[in-house]
Amino acid sequence: MNQLATQGARGKASDILGKRRIEHVVVLGANGTMGFGSGALFTHAVPKVTFLARTKAKAEDGLKAAIRQVRSPTVADRVECGSYEDDLEQAVASADLIFEAVTEQLELKQQFFERIDKARRADSIIGTVTSGLSINKLAEGRSESFRKHFMGIHFFNPPNVIVGTELVAGKDTDAELLDFVETYCEKLLGRTMIRTADTPGFAGNRVGFKVLNEVAQLAEEHGPALMDKLVGPYTGRALAPLGTIDLVGWDIHKAIVDNIYKLTKDEAHGTLELPAYMQRLIDKGTLGNKTGGGFFQRTKDKKKLVLNPKTGEYTPLEEVKLPNLGFIKEIATLHRMGRYEEAMAAFVSAPGDEAALARKVIAGYISYGFHRAGECTEAITGIDLIMGTGFNWAPPSVLVDTIGVSRTVDMLKAAGVPVPKLLADALPGQRFFNHPTVNVGRFFVAR
């Protein structure tokens, strides 16, 4: 069976879910944001969740954070805490699902998997929330039983809000077990599941961080304030790109793009190279919001400052002079009225160098997303769903449908990015996005 095959190839959900039960989940790395967020999610569906961390006190800190995040008494009632040293083997031995969310380091994760392999039941499921490390690489050296029950279950942060989830099989993952986990996550955890290949960054981060990094590259010449305006919410996203990198963390951004840049060689390879100015500032401790600022920061009196990438200095945002960006206001106004096709027509025809720069980034996003269909996901639908439900960005197909195939192809050619075969071969008027439960208007933000 094709491990990328989607729900249509599966059996009846009730039959699949009837094959096994999950009543105990163990979460490793439960003191981290993804660990306690995922753990809180599991408490909605299982009676017992064990939070493990380096110390029991840290696991308890994770529990407190989980309670604050989801504001549900169920979390406290169903979670117990422990440490790796004292409790891992005993907890893992009785677990139905072992969910690994430790620091994103290959060797560290492999060390935990070696301990888990020795302690787990033969039928327990092992999931990793890695955002891009190879599933096959992580399972190297493990037993046949481990590899058969091992897979990537990539939640996006925060899991209680973002429903898009990537499901990644290794070469030895049991196909029926993959069907079970996919169905379980959909029906009991409320996830939108997207099967992706075991490729660097999988699908969501591969496409999303390409765009984020390209904007970071362009910010060196044009400045962060202008670039976040040009590729802001009106282009189909809730949060502008550089604000997103500050929120995610510069260190996390670097880890993801460095991994993809090292392990891939695609048609847009250069856009995934971390800008040198970011590396210099990372070396000095600039990691985004968690260290007080990145591209943007706020003073104690809430004044917003913006980074000058060339000097590393900050300037009050209000002192940065921007060119006339009247076309953004016009497009946002059309979005507010629900006239999305007119809005995107205005985007495509807006005059001036700044509008052309915005189109270059969006054209690159569409081109890159469509090129990954068949590589990272079985079809463009998978790319669309993870960008829509994982990143909360307008999916590439939604942009094509809203702009129109012919005008999209012309925009890509004008921007100098390759036209994917799917678009080159498309018929006039052809539409690509037809998901019954997704309202495309949610992606077009009126600001």
Short mmCIF file of C-alpha atoms in Angstrom, two decimals:
data_model
loop_
_atom_site.label_atom_id
_atom_site.label_comp_id
_atom_site.label_asym_id
_atom_site.label_seq_id
_atom_site.Cartn_x
_atom_site.Cartn_y
_atom_site.Cartn_z
CA MET A 1 0.00 0.00 0.00
CA ASN A 2 1.23 3.50 -0.77
CA GLN A 3 2.02 5.02 2.65
CA LEU A 4 1.09 8.46 1.29
CA ALA A 5 -2.40 7.29 0.33
CA THR A 6 -5.14 9.25 2.05
CA GLN A 7 -8.44 8.49 3.73
CA GLY A 8 -10.19 7.29 0.63
CA ALA A 9 -8.02 4.18 0.63
CA ARG A 10 -8.81 3.33 4.25
CA GLY A 11 -11.59 1.18 5.63
CA LYS A 12 -14.51 2.21 7.79
CA ALA A 13 -13.40 4.37 10.75
CA SER A 14 -15.29 2.35 13.37
CA ASP A 15 -13.71 -0.88 12.11
CA ILE A 16 -10.23 0.64 12.22
CA LEU A 17 -10.67 2.12 15.71
CA GLY A 18 -12.08 -1.17 16.99
CA LYS A 19 -8.78 -2.95 16.39
CA ARG A 20 -7.00 -1.50 19.44
CA ARG A 21 -7.39 0.89 22.37
CA ILE A 22 -5.17 3.68 23.66
CA GLU A 23 -5.62 4.18 27.39
CA HIS A 24 -2.15 5.23 28.49
CA VAL A 25 0.10 7.74 26.73
CA VAL A 26 3.63 8.60 27.86
CA VAL A 27 5.03 11.96 26.74
CA LEU A 28 8.80 12.53 26.76
CA GLY A 29 9.91 16.16 26.81
CA ALA A 30 6.75 17.16 28.66
CA ASN A 31 8.32 20.34 30.02
CA GLY A 32 8.68 21.81 26.52
CA THR A 33 6.01 23.77 24.69
CA MET A 34 5.25 21.01 22.22
CA GLY A 35 5.49 18.29 24.86
CA PHE A 36 3.02 19.72 27.35
CA GLY A 37 0.74 20.99 24.57
CA SER A 38 0.58 17.54 23.00
CA GLY A 39 0.14 15.92 26.40
CA ALA A 40 -2.81 18.17 27.16
CA LEU A 41 -4.34 17.18 23.84
CA PHE A 42 -4.10 13.48 24.66
CA THR A 43 -5.93 13.99 27.97
CA HIS A 44 -9.07 14.71 25.93
CA ALA A 45 -9.09 11.11 24.68
CA VAL A 46 -7.29 8.84 27.18
CA PRO A 47 -7.69 8.30 30.93
CA LYS A 48 -3.98 8.34 31.79
CA VAL A 49 -1.11 10.46 30.45
CA THR A 50 2.37 10.36 31.98
CA PHE A 51 4.50 13.51 31.66
CA LEU A 52 8.24 12.74 31.74
CA ALA A 53 11.12 15.21 31.82
CA ARG A 54 14.71 15.40 33.05
CA THR A 55 13.38 15.87 36.60
CA LYS A 56 9.96 15.32 38.11
CA ALA A 57 9.86 19.02 39.02
CA LYS A 58 10.29 19.96 35.34
CA ALA A 59 7.53 17.54 34.35
CA GLU A 60 5.29 19.19 36.94
CA ASP A 61 6.17 22.58 35.44
CA GLY A 62 4.96 21.16 32.13
CA LEU A 63 1.71 20.06 33.74
CA LYS A 64 1.13 23.56 35.15
CA ALA A 65 1.78 25.05 31.72
CA ALA A 66 -0.61 22.55 30.09
CA ILE A 67 -3.37 23.48 32.54
CA ARG A 68 -2.84 27.18 31.80
CA GLN A 69 -2.84 26.54 28.06
CA VAL A 70 -6.06 24.57 27.72
CA ARG A 71 -7.85 25.74 30.92
CA SER A 72 -9.38 22.32 31.48
CA PRO A 73 -9.58 20.44 34.81
CA THR A 74 -9.34 17.17 32.89
CA VAL A 75 -5.60 17.71 32.39
CA ALA A 76 -4.78 17.71 36.10
CA ASP A 77 -7.05 14.72 36.76
CA ARG A 78 -5.48 12.53 34.10
CA VAL A 79 -1.77 13.42 34.23
CA GLU A 80 0.94 11.97 36.43
CA CYS A 81 4.55 13.20 36.38
CA GLY A 82 7.94 11.55 36.57
CA SER A 83 11.59 11.75 35.54
CA TYR A 84 13.59 9.94 32.87
CA GLU A 85 15.96 8.46 35.44
CA ASP A 86 13.38 7.12 37.87
CA ASP A 87 10.26 6.46 35.83
CA LEU A 88 10.88 6.06 32.09
CA GLU A 89 11.20 2.28 31.87
CA GLN A 90 8.23 1.56 34.14
CA ALA A 91 5.97 4.08 32.41
CA VAL A 92 6.92 2.97 28.91
CA ALA A 93 6.32 -0.70 29.78
CA SER A 94 2.61 -0.06 30.38
CA ALA A 95 2.05 2.56 27.65
CA ASP A 96 -0.10 2.06 24.56
CA LEU A 97 1.44 5.12 22.89
CA ILE A 98 4.87 6.60 23.61
CA PHE A 99 5.09 10.16 22.30
CA GLU A 100 8.58 11.66 22.01
CA ALA A 101 8.91 15.46 22.11
CA VAL A 102 12.46 16.02 23.36
CA THR A 103 14.87 18.60 21.92
CA GLU A 104 15.24 18.43 18.14
CA GLN A 105 18.62 16.66 18.13
CA LEU A 106 19.07 13.39 16.25
CA GLU A 107 21.50 11.76 18.69
CA LEU A 108 19.49 12.75 21.76
CA LYS A 109 16.28 11.32 20.32
CA GLN A 110 18.08 8.13 19.28
CA GLN A 111 19.36 7.67 22.85
CA PHE A 112 15.80 7.82 24.17
CA PHE A 113 14.56 5.44 21.46
CA GLU A 114 17.20 2.89 22.49
CA ARG A 115 15.84 2.94 26.07
CA ILE A 116 12.24 2.82 24.83
CA ASP A 117 13.02 -0.12 22.54
CA LYS A 118 14.21 -2.17 25.51
CA ALA A 119 11.32 -1.26 27.81
CA ARG A 120 8.21 -1.07 25.61
CA ARG A 121 5.54 -3.69 25.00
CA ALA A 122 5.80 -5.37 21.62
CA ASP A 123 2.52 -3.82 20.44
CA SER A 124 2.91 -0.24 21.69
CA ILE A 125 3.03 2.65 19.24
CA ILE A 126 5.98 5.05 19.20
CA GLY A 127 5.41 8.52 17.75
CA THR A 128 7.89 11.36 17.34
CA VAL A 129 6.84 14.98 16.98
CA THR A 130 10.03 15.86 15.09
CA SER A 131 9.47 18.74 12.71
CA GLY A 132 11.82 17.47 10.04
CA LEU A 133 14.40 14.88 11.14
CA SER A 134 14.29 11.70 9.07
CA ILE A 135 11.95 9.06 10.46
CA ASN A 136 14.10 6.30 8.97
CA LYS A 137 17.27 7.84 10.41
CA LEU A 138 15.70 8.11 13.86
CA ALA A 139 14.77 4.40 13.75
CA GLU A 140 18.22 3.18 12.69
CA GLY A 141 19.55 0.45 14.96
CA ARG A 142 16.19 -0.25 16.54
CA SER A 143 14.42 -3.63 16.64
CA GLU A 144 12.09 -4.80 13.88
CA SER A 145 9.13 -4.44 16.26
CA PHE A 146 10.12 -0.86 17.09
CA ARG A 147 10.47 0.12 13.43
CA LYS A 148 7.12 -1.47 12.58
CA HIS A 149 5.37 0.60 15.28
CA PHE A 150 7.31 3.87 14.76
CA MET A 151 6.12 6.96 12.87
CA GLY A 152 6.18 10.75 12.84
CA ILE A 153 3.12 12.49 14.31
CA HIS A 154 3.95 16.12 13.69
CA PHE A 155 1.62 18.46 15.57
CA PHE A 156 2.00 22.18 14.98
CA ASN A 157 2.24 24.62 17.86
CA PRO A 158 0.05 25.14 19.83
CA PRO A 159 -1.63 21.75 19.28
CA ASN A 160 -4.83 22.81 21.04
CA VAL A 161 -5.33 25.52 18.40
CA ILE A 162 -3.58 24.34 15.21
CA VAL A 163 -5.28 21.18 13.91
CA GLY A 164 -3.07 20.40 10.91
CA THR A 165 -0.92 17.32 11.63
CA GLU A 166 1.61 15.52 9.46
CA LEU A 167 1.73 11.72 9.61
CA VAL A 168 5.06 10.34 8.42
CA ALA A 169 5.78 6.66 7.89
CA GLY A 170 9.18 5.07 7.93
CA LYS A 171 10.07 2.39 5.40
CA ASP A 172 9.12 -0.34 7.89
CA THR A 173 6.03 1.25 9.48
CA ASP A 174 3.03 -1.07 9.51
CA ALA A 175 0.42 0.20 7.03
CA GLU A 176 -2.58 -0.87 9.12
CA LEU A 177 -1.12 0.82 12.19
CA LEU A 178 -0.68 4.00 10.16
CA ASP A 179 -4.36 3.83 9.22
CA PHE A 180 -5.26 3.40 12.88
CA VAL A 181 -3.21 6.39 14.09
CA GLU A 182 -4.55 8.56 11.28
CA THR A 183 -8.15 7.65 12.10
CA TYR A 184 -7.58 7.95 15.85
CA CYS A 185 -6.10 11.44 15.52
CA GLU A 186 -8.93 12.57 13.24
CA LYS A 187 -11.84 11.14 15.20
CA LEU A 188 -10.67 11.40 18.81
CA LEU A 189 -8.20 14.31 18.73
CA GLY A 190 -9.90 16.46 16.07
CA ARG A 191 -6.86 16.62 13.79
CA THR A 192 -6.70 17.28 10.08
CA MET A 193 -4.24 14.58 9.04
CA ILE A 194 -1.89 14.91 6.07
CA ARG A 195 0.36 12.05 5.07
CA THR A 196 3.79 13.23 4.02
CA ALA A 197 6.90 11.52 2.78
CA ASP A 198 10.00 11.18 4.94
CA THR A 199 11.64 14.15 3.23
CA PRO A 200 13.63 16.96 4.97
CA GLY A 201 11.15 19.28 6.70
CA PHE A 202 8.34 16.98 5.51
CA ALA A 203 5.77 19.12 3.61
CA GLY A 204 4.69 22.03 5.82
CA ASN A 205 8.06 23.23 7.03
CA ARG A 206 9.65 22.57 3.63
CA VAL A 207 7.26 24.99 1.92
CA GLY A 208 6.59 27.37 4.80
CA PHE A 209 10.16 27.99 5.90
CA LYS A 210 11.25 28.49 2.29
CA VAL A 211 8.95 31.51 2.20
CA LEU A 212 9.95 32.75 5.66
CA ASN A 213 13.64 32.49 4.85
CA GLU A 214 13.30 34.20 1.49
CA VAL A 215 11.60 37.16 3.19
CA ALA A 216 14.43 37.21 5.77
CA GLN A 217 16.94 37.33 2.89
CA LEU A 218 15.08 40.19 1.21
CA ALA A 219 14.90 42.06 4.53
CA GLU A 220 18.64 42.68 4.39
CA GLU A 221 18.19 44.96 1.36
CA HIS A 222 14.67 46.26 1.86
CA GLY A 223 14.34 46.22 5.66
CA PRO A 224 12.08 44.10 7.93
CA ALA A 225 9.36 46.75 8.21
CA LEU A 226 8.78 46.94 4.45
CA MET A 227 9.03 43.19 3.85
CA ASP A 228 6.50 42.34 6.56
CA LYS A 229 4.13 44.88 5.04
CA LEU A 230 4.59 43.54 1.52
CA VAL A 231 4.07 39.88 2.47
CA GLY A 232 1.61 40.64 5.26
CA PRO A 233 -1.85 39.32 6.13
CA TYR A 234 -3.46 40.68 2.96
CA THR A 235 -1.48 38.06 0.97
CA GLY A 236 -3.21 35.21 2.82
CA ARG A 237 -1.76 34.72 6.31
CA ALA A 238 -2.66 35.70 9.86
CA LEU A 239 0.86 36.78 10.84
CA ALA A 240 3.53 38.41 8.66
CA PRO A 241 6.67 36.30 7.91
CA LEU A 242 9.32 38.03 10.01
CA GLY A 243 6.97 38.34 12.98
CA THR A 244 6.46 34.60 12.58
CA ILE A 245 10.22 33.92 12.73
CA ASP A 246 10.46 36.03 15.90
CA LEU A 247 7.61 34.01 17.41
CA VAL A 248 9.02 30.62 16.38
CA GLY A 249 12.55 31.54 17.45
CA TRP A 250 15.59 32.29 15.29
CA ASP A 251 17.34 29.15 16.56
CA ILE A 252 14.42 26.96 15.50
CA HIS A 253 14.26 28.74 12.13
CA LYS A 254 17.98 28.15 11.62
CA ALA A 255 17.73 24.45 12.58
CA ILE A 256 14.92 23.87 10.08
CA VAL A 257 16.33 25.77 7.09
CA ASP A 258 19.89 24.48 7.67
CA ASN A 259 18.56 20.90 7.66
CA ILE A 260 16.54 21.41 4.48
CA TYR A 261 19.33 23.36 2.75
CA LYS A 262 21.85 20.62 3.57
CA LEU A 263 19.70 17.69 2.47
CA THR A 264 17.89 19.03 -0.60
CA LYS A 265 18.86 20.47 -3.96
CA ASP A 266 15.66 21.74 -5.52
CA GLU A 267 14.84 24.51 -7.98
CA ALA A 268 14.72 27.19 -5.23
CA HIS A 269 17.71 25.97 -3.20
CA GLY A 270 19.21 29.43 -2.71
CA THR A 271 16.15 30.76 -0.91
CA LEU A 272 16.76 28.26 1.91
CA GLU A 273 20.24 29.51 2.84
CA LEU A 274 20.17 31.26 6.22
CA PRO A 275 21.14 34.95 5.78
CA ALA A 276 24.62 35.68 7.14
CA TYR A 277 23.34 38.59 9.24
CA MET A 278 20.94 36.22 11.04
CA GLN A 279 23.80 33.85 11.86
CA ARG A 280 25.90 36.74 13.22
CA LEU A 281 23.05 37.90 15.45
CA ILE A 282 22.22 34.35 16.56
CA ASP A 283 25.85 33.99 17.65
CA LYS A 284 25.35 37.09 19.81
CA GLY A 285 22.21 35.64 21.41
CA THR A 286 19.41 37.08 19.26
CA LEU A 287 16.76 34.37 19.14
CA GLY A 288 13.51 36.30 18.62
CA ASN A 289 10.77 36.98 21.15
CA LYS A 290 12.17 34.52 23.69
CA THR A 291 15.28 36.71 24.09
CA GLY A 292 13.46 40.03 23.95
CA GLY A 293 13.51 40.61 20.21
CA GLY A 294 14.56 39.61 16.73
CA PHE A 295 13.40 41.53 13.69
CA PHE A 296 11.19 43.50 16.04
CA GLN A 297 11.29 44.24 19.75
CA ARG A 298 9.38 46.37 22.22
CA THR A 299 10.77 48.77 24.80
CA LYS A 300 9.52 48.84 28.38
CA ASP A 301 7.09 51.60 27.40
CA LYS A 302 5.73 49.35 24.58
CA LYS A 303 7.36 51.29 21.75
CA LYS A 304 8.00 48.97 18.79
CA LEU A 305 11.51 48.90 17.35
CA VAL A 306 12.72 47.34 14.11
CA LEU A 307 16.08 45.77 13.30
CA ASN A 308 18.51 47.17 10.74
CA PRO A 309 20.02 43.89 9.45
CA LYS A 310 23.11 45.66 8.10
CA THR A 311 24.12 47.25 11.42
CA GLY A 312 22.34 45.09 14.00
CA GLU A 313 20.92 48.26 15.54
CA TYR A 314 17.24 48.95 16.28
CA THR A 315 15.19 51.97 15.19
CA PRO A 316 11.73 53.08 16.36
CA LEU A 317 9.29 51.65 13.82
CA GLU A 318 7.50 54.97 13.57
CA GLU A 319 10.71 56.57 12.27
CA VAL A 320 11.04 54.12 9.34
CA LYS A 321 9.88 55.76 6.12
CA LEU A 322 7.99 53.41 3.85
CA PRO A 323 7.08 54.04 0.20
CA ASN A 324 3.47 54.48 -0.91
CA LEU A 325 1.75 51.14 -0.28
CA GLY A 326 -1.76 52.19 -1.15
CA PHE A 327 -2.38 49.00 -3.09
CA ILE A 328 -2.29 47.01 0.18
CA LYS A 329 -5.11 49.07 1.65
CA GLU A 330 -7.16 48.62 -1.52
CA ILE A 331 -6.71 44.84 -1.48
CA ALA A 332 -7.45 44.57 2.26
CA THR A 333 -10.64 46.56 1.75
CA LEU A 334 -11.78 44.12 -0.94
CA HIS A 335 -10.99 41.19 1.38
CA ARG A 336 -13.11 42.82 4.08
CA MET A 337 -16.06 42.81 1.66
CA GLY A 338 -15.47 39.18 0.72
CA ARG A 339 -14.49 40.13 -2.85
CA TYR A 340 -11.44 37.86 -2.86
CA GLU A 341 -11.07 37.40 -6.61
CA GLU A 342 -11.19 41.15 -7.18
CA ALA A 343 -8.67 41.60 -4.38
CA MET A 344 -6.20 39.18 -5.92
CA ALA A 345 -6.75 40.70 -9.36
CA ALA A 346 -5.73 44.02 -7.82
CA PHE A 347 -2.68 42.30 -6.32
CA VAL A 348 -1.61 40.90 -9.69
CA SER A 349 -2.02 44.24 -11.49
CA ALA A 350 -0.73 46.61 -8.80
CA PRO A 351 1.96 48.94 -10.23
CA GLY A 352 5.38 49.70 -8.77
CA ASP A 353 8.51 47.94 -7.58
CA GLU A 354 7.06 47.13 -4.16
CA ALA A 355 4.03 45.32 -5.59
CA ALA A 356 6.36 43.40 -7.93
CA LEU A 357 8.49 42.38 -4.94
CA ALA A 358 5.41 41.10 -3.09
CA ARG A 359 4.35 39.13 -6.20
CA LYS A 360 7.83 37.62 -6.47
CA VAL A 361 7.49 36.08 -2.98
CA ILE A 362 3.91 34.86 -3.49
CA ALA A 363 4.74 33.51 -6.96
CA GLY A 364 7.67 31.66 -5.39
CA TYR A 365 5.35 30.18 -2.76
CA ILE A 366 2.89 28.92 -5.37
CA SER A 367 5.65 27.54 -7.58
CA TYR A 368 7.45 25.82 -4.69
CA GLY A 369 4.26 24.35 -3.26
CA PHE A 370 3.14 22.84 -6.56
CA HIS A 371 6.64 21.48 -7.24
CA ARG A 372 6.52 19.56 -3.94
CA ALA A 373 3.33 17.69 -4.94
CA GLY A 374 4.42 14.12 -5.69
CA GLU A 375 7.61 14.59 -3.67
CA CYS A 376 6.49 15.54 -0.15
CA THR A 377 2.82 14.58 -0.49
CA GLU A 378 0.96 12.37 -2.92
CA ALA A 379 -0.84 15.31 -4.54
CA ILE A 380 -1.16 19.09 -4.26
CA THR A 381 -4.10 18.56 -1.88
CA GLY A 382 -1.69 17.45 0.85
CA ILE A 383 0.45 20.57 0.44
CA ASP A 384 -2.70 22.71 0.47
CA LEU A 385 -4.10 21.15 3.63
CA ILE A 386 -0.92 21.44 5.67
CA MET A 387 -0.37 25.05 4.61
CA GLY A 388 -4.01 25.86 5.36
CA THR A 389 -4.43 23.96 8.62
CA GLY A 390 -0.82 23.88 9.88
CA PHE A 391 0.45 27.36 8.97
CA ASN A 392 -2.93 29.06 8.55
CA TRP A 393 -1.77 30.42 5.20
CA ALA A 394 -3.85 30.55 2.04
CA PRO A 395 -2.91 27.26 0.35
CA PRO A 396 -1.18 27.48 -3.06
CA SER A 397 -4.24 26.06 -4.82
CA VAL A 398 -6.54 28.60 -3.18
CA LEU A 399 -4.34 31.40 -4.51
CA VAL A 400 -4.35 29.86 -8.01
CA ASP A 401 -8.14 29.44 -7.94
CA THR A 402 -8.62 33.00 -6.74
CA ILE A 403 -6.20 34.55 -9.20
CA GLY A 404 -7.02 32.24 -12.12
CA VAL A 405 -4.74 29.74 -13.84
CA SER A 406 -3.67 31.91 -16.79
CA ARG A 407 -2.96 34.98 -14.68
CA THR A 408 -1.08 32.85 -12.14
CA VAL A 409 1.14 31.39 -14.86
CA ASP A 410 1.82 34.89 -16.20
CA MET A 411 2.65 36.09 -12.66
CA LEU A 412 5.10 33.23 -12.13
CA LYS A 413 6.82 33.92 -15.45
CA ALA A 414 7.08 37.65 -14.68
CA ALA A 415 8.56 36.84 -11.26
CA GLY A 416 11.15 34.56 -12.85
CA VAL A 417 10.14 31.40 -10.99
CA PRO A 418 9.57 28.04 -12.72
CA VAL A 419 6.03 27.16 -13.74
CA PRO A 420 5.07 23.72 -12.29
CA LYS A 421 3.82 21.12 -14.77
CA LEU A 422 0.46 20.95 -12.97
CA LEU A 423 -0.13 24.61 -13.78
CA ALA A 424 1.45 24.53 -17.24
CA ASP A 425 -0.89 21.68 -18.22
CA ALA A 426 -3.99 23.10 -16.51
CA LEU A 427 -7.03 23.98 -18.57
CA PRO A 428 -8.40 27.54 -18.57
CA GLY A 429 -10.75 27.93 -15.63
CA GLN A 430 -9.54 24.75 -13.96
CA ARG A 431 -9.79 24.84 -10.15
CA PHE A 432 -7.55 22.90 -7.75
CA PHE A 433 -8.94 23.36 -4.23
CA ASN A 434 -12.19 21.60 -3.39
CA HIS A 435 -12.08 20.66 0.27
CA PRO A 436 -15.64 20.42 1.63
CA THR A 437 -14.93 21.66 5.17
CA VAL A 438 -12.56 24.57 4.49
CA ASN A 439 -13.95 28.09 4.00
CA VAL A 440 -11.29 29.77 1.85
CA GLY A 441 -12.39 33.22 3.03
CA ARG A 442 -10.70 32.54 6.40
CA PHE A 443 -7.29 32.87 4.74
CA PHE A 444 -7.72 36.38 3.36
CA VAL A 445 -7.16 38.80 6.20
CA ALA A 446 -8.44 42.33 5.85
CA ARG A 447 -5.36 44.19 7.11
#
